[in-house]
Amino acid sequence: SGAAGGTALLSLFCALVFLFIAKRRNLGVLGAFIAPVLAALTCAMFFMPCAHAVKGPAFSGAWFMLHVLTAFLSYSLLFIATVIGIAYVLQERQIKSHRLGATHYSLPPLVTLDQMNYALIAYAAPLLGLALAAGAIHAKNQWGSYWDWQPKQVWALMTWLVYLFYLHIRLFRDWKGRRAVYLSIGGFVLVTLTFLVSFLFKG
């Protein structure tokens, strides 16, 4: 358990979700982007602090399990969306510079990458909201309060709001392409910080 256990679980979720999506959408080429990151996460896991397994009502129950499952699933979808966003940026730069590398002919067109980036975030944002709600209900059942403004709660809320803003400007301001992709990548920076904060701050 602890940061090492959380990182291992996140890596597993990311790998399984990617394999599922790659098989359905024929996106195995993106494995060249995802595999190095997952390998780095696996290596970093060995240098992270471990904690003894914690048992008890505070870390069990239906709401807690729903919170963990939806949080990791949403993080995995957002991770893959970010990888697709990075692939979009690389593809666009190759096209603008007229220096088309091998990846250009393997990757889907820019429009497809942009649409997939949006679709994954559209699935992930409600799941992240559900994770927040399930965590709040679990906290109410265990400690008598839905929200205590702990750092992990605040960072998770900020992350969710960023992705809600992304969906808003995408749907109502017609943001597409590079601007939307950069915002989605910036949102994943917050996801990473939120994941780290959840292990640095207890409560």
PDB file of C-alpha atoms in Angstrom:
ATOM      1  CA  SER A   1       0.000   0.000   0.000  1.00  0.00           C
ATOM      2  CA  GLY A   2       1.048   3.657   0.139  1.00  0.00           C
ATOM      3  CA  ALA A   3       2.460   5.604  -2.808  1.00  0.00           C
ATOM      4  CA  ALA A   4       4.140   2.493  -4.250  1.00  0.00           C
ATOM      5  CA  GLY A   5       0.932   0.479  -4.118  1.00  0.00           C
ATOM      6  CA  GLY A   6      -1.102   3.325  -5.579  1.00  0.00           C
ATOM      7  CA  THR A   7       1.367   3.759  -8.437  1.00  0.00           C
ATOM      8  CA  ALA A   8       1.322   0.034  -9.187  1.00  0.00           C
ATOM      9  CA  LEU A   9      -2.483   0.015  -9.245  1.00  0.00           C
ATOM     10  CA  LEU A  10      -2.595   3.082 -11.482  1.00  0.00           C
ATOM     11  CA  SER A  11      -0.123   1.504 -13.911  1.00  0.00           C
ATOM     12  CA  LEU A  12      -2.229  -1.645 -14.042  1.00  0.00           C
ATOM     13  CA  PHE A  13      -5.430   0.324 -14.703  1.00  0.00           C
ATOM     14  CA  CYS A  14      -3.728   2.386 -17.430  1.00  0.00           C
ATOM     15  CA  ALA A  15      -2.385  -0.713 -19.172  1.00  0.00           C
ATOM     16  CA  LEU A  16      -5.712  -2.553 -19.098  1.00  0.00           C
ATOM     17  CA  VAL A  17      -7.742   0.453 -20.259  1.00  0.00           C
ATOM     18  CA  PHE A  18      -5.284   1.159 -23.060  1.00  0.00           C
ATOM     19  CA  LEU A  19      -5.345  -2.445 -24.269  1.00  0.00           C
ATOM     20  CA  PHE A  20      -9.144  -2.334 -24.335  1.00  0.00           C
ATOM     21  CA  ILE A  21      -9.243   0.947 -26.289  1.00  0.00           C
ATOM     22  CA  ALA A  22      -6.390   0.004 -28.636  1.00  0.00           C
ATOM     23  CA  LYS A  23      -8.133  -3.224 -29.594  1.00  0.00           C
ATOM     24  CA  ARG A  24     -11.427  -1.483 -30.329  1.00  0.00           C
ATOM     25  CA  ARG A  25      -9.956   1.505 -32.185  1.00  0.00           C
ATOM     26  CA  ASN A  26      -6.843  -0.057 -33.751  1.00  0.00           C
ATOM     27  CA  LEU A  27      -4.476   2.255 -31.899  1.00  0.00           C
ATOM     28  CA  GLY A  28      -1.679  -0.126 -31.052  1.00  0.00           C
ATOM     29  CA  VAL A  29       0.828   2.415 -32.389  1.00  0.00           C
ATOM     30  CA  LEU A  30       0.176   4.599 -29.349  1.00  0.00           C
ATOM     31  CA  GLY A  31       1.718   1.852 -27.270  1.00  0.00           C
ATOM     32  CA  ALA A  32       5.075   3.335 -28.323  1.00  0.00           C
ATOM     33  CA  PHE A  33       4.136   6.440 -26.329  1.00  0.00           C
ATOM     34  CA  ILE A  34       2.431   4.716 -23.416  1.00  0.00           C
ATOM     35  CA  ALA A  35       4.833   1.828 -22.759  1.00  0.00           C
ATOM     36  CA  PRO A  36       7.825   4.041 -21.779  1.00  0.00           C
ATOM     37  CA  VAL A  37       5.696   6.033 -19.337  1.00  0.00           C
ATOM     38  CA  LEU A  38       4.298   2.913 -17.695  1.00  0.00           C
ATOM     39  CA  ALA A  39       7.799   1.447 -17.532  1.00  0.00           C
ATOM     40  CA  ALA A  40       9.009   4.617 -15.808  1.00  0.00           C
ATOM     41  CA  LEU A  41       6.125   4.436 -13.335  1.00  0.00           C
ATOM     42  CA  THR A  42       6.965   0.830 -12.582  1.00  0.00           C
ATOM     43  CA  CYS A  43      10.614   1.706 -11.935  1.00  0.00           C
ATOM     44  CA  ALA A  44       9.677   4.715  -9.803  1.00  0.00           C
ATOM     45  CA  MET A  45       7.455   2.466  -7.690  1.00  0.00           C
ATOM     46  CA  PHE A  46      10.521   0.797  -6.190  1.00  0.00           C
ATOM     47  CA  PHE A  47      11.770   4.132  -4.845  1.00  0.00           C
ATOM     48  CA  MET A  48       8.465   5.187  -3.310  1.00  0.00           C
ATOM     49  CA  PRO A  49       7.580   4.725   0.345  1.00  0.00           C
ATOM     50  CA  CYS A  50       5.451   1.730   1.224  1.00  0.00           C
ATOM     51  CA  ALA A  51       2.966   1.605   4.032  1.00  0.00           C
ATOM     52  CA  HIS A  52       1.576  -1.296   5.967  1.00  0.00           C
ATOM     53  CA  ALA A  53      -1.802  -2.441   4.761  1.00  0.00           C
ATOM     54  CA  VAL A  54      -4.479  -0.472   6.560  1.00  0.00           C
ATOM     55  CA  LYS A  55      -7.694  -2.220   7.435  1.00  0.00           C
ATOM     56  CA  GLY A  56     -10.857  -1.123   9.120  1.00  0.00           C
ATOM     57  CA  PRO A  57     -14.159   0.592   8.276  1.00  0.00           C
ATOM     58  CA  ALA A  58     -12.420   3.778   7.118  1.00  0.00           C
ATOM     59  CA  PHE A  59     -10.851   1.844   4.231  1.00  0.00           C
ATOM     60  CA  SER A  60     -13.661  -0.520   3.335  1.00  0.00           C
ATOM     61  CA  GLY A  61     -17.292  -0.485   2.350  1.00  0.00           C
ATOM     62  CA  ALA A  62     -19.200   0.004  -0.895  1.00  0.00           C
ATOM     63  CA  TRP A  63     -18.738   3.781  -1.101  1.00  0.00           C
ATOM     64  CA  PHE A  64     -15.000   3.523  -0.505  1.00  0.00           C
ATOM     65  CA  MET A  65     -14.609   0.842  -3.165  1.00  0.00           C
ATOM     66  CA  LEU A  66     -16.690   2.886  -5.615  1.00  0.00           C
ATOM     67  CA  HIS A  67     -14.527   5.926  -4.851  1.00  0.00           C
ATOM     68  CA  VAL A  68     -11.277   4.044  -5.537  1.00  0.00           C
ATOM     69  CA  LEU A  69     -12.552   2.273  -8.656  1.00  0.00           C
ATOM     70  CA  THR A  70     -13.961   5.384 -10.343  1.00  0.00           C
ATOM     71  CA  ALA A  71     -10.946   7.501  -9.384  1.00  0.00           C
ATOM     72  CA  PHE A  72      -8.429   5.089 -10.883  1.00  0.00           C
ATOM     73  CA  LEU A  73     -10.573   4.461 -13.944  1.00  0.00           C
ATOM     74  CA  SER A  74     -10.955   8.184 -14.596  1.00  0.00           C
ATOM     75  CA  TYR A  75      -7.220   8.761 -14.072  1.00  0.00           C
ATOM     76  CA  SER A  76      -6.473   5.995 -16.572  1.00  0.00           C
ATOM     77  CA  LEU A  77      -8.768   7.502 -19.205  1.00  0.00           C
ATOM     78  CA  LEU A  78      -7.226  10.933 -18.646  1.00  0.00           C
ATOM     79  CA  PHE A  79      -3.735   9.459 -18.927  1.00  0.00           C
ATOM     80  CA  ILE A  80      -4.548   7.920 -22.302  1.00  0.00           C
ATOM     81  CA  ALA A  81      -6.218  11.173 -23.411  1.00  0.00           C
ATOM     82  CA  THR A  82      -2.999  12.991 -22.525  1.00  0.00           C
ATOM     83  CA  VAL A  83      -0.883  10.541 -24.520  1.00  0.00           C
ATOM     84  CA  ILE A  84      -3.204  11.069 -27.483  1.00  0.00           C
ATOM     85  CA  GLY A  85      -2.865  14.826 -26.946  1.00  0.00           C
ATOM     86  CA  ILE A  86       0.937  14.565 -27.034  1.00  0.00           C
ATOM     87  CA  ALA A  87       0.676  12.477 -30.212  1.00  0.00           C
ATOM     88  CA  TYR A  88      -1.511  15.253 -31.664  1.00  0.00           C
ATOM     89  CA  VAL A  89       1.108  17.904 -30.880  1.00  0.00           C
ATOM     90  CA  LEU A  90       3.904  15.828 -32.440  1.00  0.00           C
ATOM     91  CA  GLN A  91       1.807  15.063 -35.499  1.00  0.00           C
ATOM     92  CA  GLU A  92       0.886  18.707 -35.984  1.00  0.00           C
ATOM     93  CA  ARG A  93       4.499  19.866 -35.663  1.00  0.00           C
ATOM     94  CA  GLN A  94       5.655  17.339 -38.237  1.00  0.00           C
ATOM     95  CA  ILE A  95       3.016  18.511 -40.681  1.00  0.00           C
ATOM     96  CA  LYS A  96       3.819  22.207 -40.176  1.00  0.00           C
ATOM     97  CA  SER A  97       7.563  21.655 -40.492  1.00  0.00           C
ATOM     98  CA  HIS A  98       7.083  19.426 -43.563  1.00  0.00           C
ATOM     99  CA  ARG A  99       9.333  16.850 -41.911  1.00  0.00           C
ATOM    100  CA  LEU A 100       7.192  13.769 -41.812  1.00  0.00           C
ATOM    101  CA  GLY A 101       8.700  11.009 -39.704  1.00  0.00           C
ATOM    102  CA  ALA A 102       7.729   7.377 -39.441  1.00  0.00           C
ATOM    103  CA  THR A 103       5.169   8.111 -36.720  1.00  0.00           C
ATOM    104  CA  HIS A 104       3.246  10.415 -39.062  1.00  0.00           C
ATOM    105  CA  TYR A 105       2.227   7.523 -41.295  1.00  0.00           C
ATOM    106  CA  SER A 106       1.309   5.322 -38.332  1.00  0.00           C
ATOM    107  CA  LEU A 107      -0.731   7.770 -36.297  1.00  0.00           C
ATOM    108  CA  PRO A 108      -4.368   8.623 -37.084  1.00  0.00           C
ATOM    109  CA  PRO A 109      -5.149  12.017 -38.661  1.00  0.00           C
ATOM    110  CA  LEU A 110      -5.208  15.127 -36.470  1.00  0.00           C
ATOM    111  CA  VAL A 111      -9.008  15.293 -36.524  1.00  0.00           C
ATOM    112  CA  THR A 112      -9.257  11.718 -35.246  1.00  0.00           C
ATOM    113  CA  LEU A 113      -6.733  12.326 -32.465  1.00  0.00           C
ATOM    114  CA  ASP A 114      -8.553  15.485 -31.430  1.00  0.00           C
ATOM    115  CA  GLN A 115     -11.918  13.716 -31.329  1.00  0.00           C
ATOM    116  CA  MET A 116     -10.496  10.815 -29.311  1.00  0.00           C
ATOM    117  CA  ASN A 117      -8.896  13.206 -26.830  1.00  0.00           C
ATOM    118  CA  TYR A 118     -12.292  14.815 -26.322  1.00  0.00           C
ATOM    119  CA  ALA A 119     -14.209  11.511 -26.141  1.00  0.00           C
ATOM    120  CA  LEU A 120     -11.958  10.080 -23.429  1.00  0.00           C
ATOM    121  CA  ILE A 121     -12.251  13.223 -21.322  1.00  0.00           C
ATOM    122  CA  ALA A 122     -16.025  13.204 -21.833  1.00  0.00           C
ATOM    123  CA  TYR A 123     -16.087   9.720 -20.268  1.00  0.00           C
ATOM    124  CA  ALA A 124     -13.522  10.496 -17.577  1.00  0.00           C
ATOM    125  CA  ALA A 125     -15.016  13.728 -16.198  1.00  0.00           C
ATOM    126  CA  PRO A 126     -18.297  12.161 -14.970  1.00  0.00           C
ATOM    127  CA  LEU A 127     -16.333   9.272 -13.458  1.00  0.00           C
ATOM    128  CA  LEU A 128     -14.100  11.736 -11.620  1.00  0.00           C
ATOM    129  CA  GLY A 129     -17.185  13.557 -10.355  1.00  0.00           C
ATOM    130  CA  LEU A 130     -18.634  10.242  -9.185  1.00  0.00           C
ATOM    131  CA  ALA A 131     -15.349   9.493  -7.388  1.00  0.00           C
ATOM    132  CA  LEU A 132     -15.595  12.817  -5.537  1.00  0.00           C
ATOM    133  CA  ALA A 133     -19.222  12.186  -4.605  1.00  0.00           C
ATOM    134  CA  ALA A 134     -18.554   8.621  -3.421  1.00  0.00           C
ATOM    135  CA  GLY A 135     -15.579   9.818  -1.384  1.00  0.00           C
ATOM    136  CA  ALA A 136     -17.684  12.547   0.211  1.00  0.00           C
ATOM    137  CA  ILE A 137     -20.453  10.107   1.155  1.00  0.00           C
ATOM    138  CA  HIS A 138     -17.904   7.681   2.589  1.00  0.00           C
ATOM    139  CA  ALA A 139     -16.337  10.531   4.600  1.00  0.00           C
ATOM    140  CA  LYS A 140     -19.768  11.500   5.930  1.00  0.00           C
ATOM    141  CA  ASN A 141     -20.438   7.924   7.028  1.00  0.00           C
ATOM    142  CA  GLN A 142     -17.065   7.572   8.730  1.00  0.00           C
ATOM    143  CA  TRP A 143     -16.261  11.018  10.124  1.00  0.00           C
ATOM    144  CA  GLY A 144     -19.561  12.916  10.063  1.00  0.00           C
ATOM    145  CA  SER A 145     -18.627  15.471   7.401  1.00  0.00           C
ATOM    146  CA  TYR A 146     -18.895  15.419   3.627  1.00  0.00           C
ATOM    147  CA  TRP A 147     -16.090  17.914   3.059  1.00  0.00           C
ATOM    148  CA  ASP A 148     -13.246  19.140   5.266  1.00  0.00           C
ATOM    149  CA  TRP A 149     -11.200  21.099   2.709  1.00  0.00           C
ATOM    150  CA  GLN A 150      -8.231  18.784   3.089  1.00  0.00           C
ATOM    151  CA  PRO A 151      -5.463  19.267   0.481  1.00  0.00           C
ATOM    152  CA  LYS A 152      -6.334  16.027  -1.328  1.00  0.00           C
ATOM    153  CA  GLN A 153      -9.981  17.082  -1.563  1.00  0.00           C
ATOM    154  CA  VAL A 154      -9.120  20.559  -2.831  1.00  0.00           C
ATOM    155  CA  TRP A 155      -6.715  19.272  -5.491  1.00  0.00           C
ATOM    156  CA  ALA A 156      -9.209  16.664  -6.682  1.00  0.00           C
ATOM    157  CA  LEU A 157     -11.926  19.317  -6.942  1.00  0.00           C
ATOM    158  CA  MET A 158      -9.602  21.634  -8.879  1.00  0.00           C
ATOM    159  CA  THR A 159      -8.799  18.841 -11.311  1.00  0.00           C
ATOM    160  CA  TRP A 160     -12.463  18.070 -11.890  1.00  0.00           C
ATOM    161  CA  LEU A 161     -13.266  21.760 -12.462  1.00  0.00           C
ATOM    162  CA  VAL A 162     -10.487  22.062 -15.036  1.00  0.00           C
ATOM    163  CA  TYR A 163     -11.933  19.194 -17.044  1.00  0.00           C
ATOM    164  CA  LEU A 164     -15.458  20.571 -16.705  1.00  0.00           C
ATOM    165  CA  PHE A 165     -14.089  23.851 -18.101  1.00  0.00           C
ATOM    166  CA  TYR A 166     -12.504  21.882 -20.952  1.00  0.00           C
ATOM    167  CA  LEU A 167     -15.849  20.261 -21.794  1.00  0.00           C
ATOM    168  CA  HIS A 168     -17.617  23.630 -21.549  1.00  0.00           C
ATOM    169  CA  ILE A 169     -15.343  25.454 -23.972  1.00  0.00           C
ATOM    170  CA  ARG A 170     -15.285  22.445 -26.251  1.00  0.00           C
ATOM    171  CA  LEU A 171     -19.071  22.260 -26.463  1.00  0.00           C
ATOM    172  CA  PHE A 172     -20.086  25.911 -26.202  1.00  0.00           C
ATOM    173  CA  ARG A 173     -17.013  27.846 -27.388  1.00  0.00           C
ATOM    174  CA  ASP A 174     -16.052  25.459 -30.162  1.00  0.00           C
ATOM    175  CA  TRP A 175     -12.493  25.047 -28.937  1.00  0.00           C
ATOM    176  CA  LYS A 176     -10.841  22.313 -30.950  1.00  0.00           C
ATOM    177  CA  GLY A 177      -7.393  21.293 -32.018  1.00  0.00           C
ATOM    178  CA  ARG A 178      -4.234  22.598 -30.398  1.00  0.00           C
ATOM    179  CA  ARG A 179      -5.797  24.852 -27.748  1.00  0.00           C
ATOM    180  CA  ALA A 180      -8.083  22.137 -26.439  1.00  0.00           C
ATOM    181  CA  VAL A 181      -5.274  19.576 -26.474  1.00  0.00           C
ATOM    182  CA  TYR A 182      -2.948  21.850 -24.505  1.00  0.00           C
ATOM    183  CA  LEU A 183      -5.669  22.409 -21.916  1.00  0.00           C
ATOM    184  CA  SER A 184      -6.220  18.660 -21.590  1.00  0.00           C
ATOM    185  CA  ILE A 185      -2.487  18.101 -21.084  1.00  0.00           C
ATOM    186  CA  GLY A 186      -2.415  20.843 -18.450  1.00  0.00           C
ATOM    187  CA  GLY A 187      -5.337  19.168 -16.723  1.00  0.00           C
ATOM    188  CA  PHE A 188      -3.360  15.956 -16.441  1.00  0.00           C
ATOM    189  CA  VAL A 189      -0.573  17.835 -14.683  1.00  0.00           C
ATOM    190  CA  LEU A 190      -3.175  18.545 -11.996  1.00  0.00           C
ATOM    191  CA  VAL A 191      -4.196  14.880 -12.036  1.00  0.00           C
ATOM    192  CA  THR A 192      -0.593  13.902 -11.344  1.00  0.00           C
ATOM    193  CA  LEU A 193      -0.302  16.421  -8.516  1.00  0.00           C
ATOM    194  CA  THR A 194      -3.617  15.265  -7.062  1.00  0.00           C
ATOM    195  CA  PHE A 195      -2.426  11.654  -7.133  1.00  0.00           C
ATOM    196  CA  LEU A 196       0.788  12.593  -5.320  1.00  0.00           C
ATOM    197  CA  VAL A 197      -0.995  14.819  -2.795  1.00  0.00           C
ATOM    198  CA  SER A 198      -3.373  11.973  -1.901  1.00  0.00           C
ATOM    199  CA  PHE A 199      -0.394  10.071  -0.485  1.00  0.00           C
ATOM    200  CA  LEU A 200       1.546  13.010   0.969  1.00  0.00           C
ATOM    201  CA  PHE A 201      -1.329  14.262   3.120  1.00  0.00           C
ATOM    202  CA  LYS A 202      -3.123  11.931   5.447  1.00  0.00           C
ATOM    203  CA  GLY A 203      -6.675  12.340   6.613  1.00  0.00           C
TER     204      GLY A 203
END
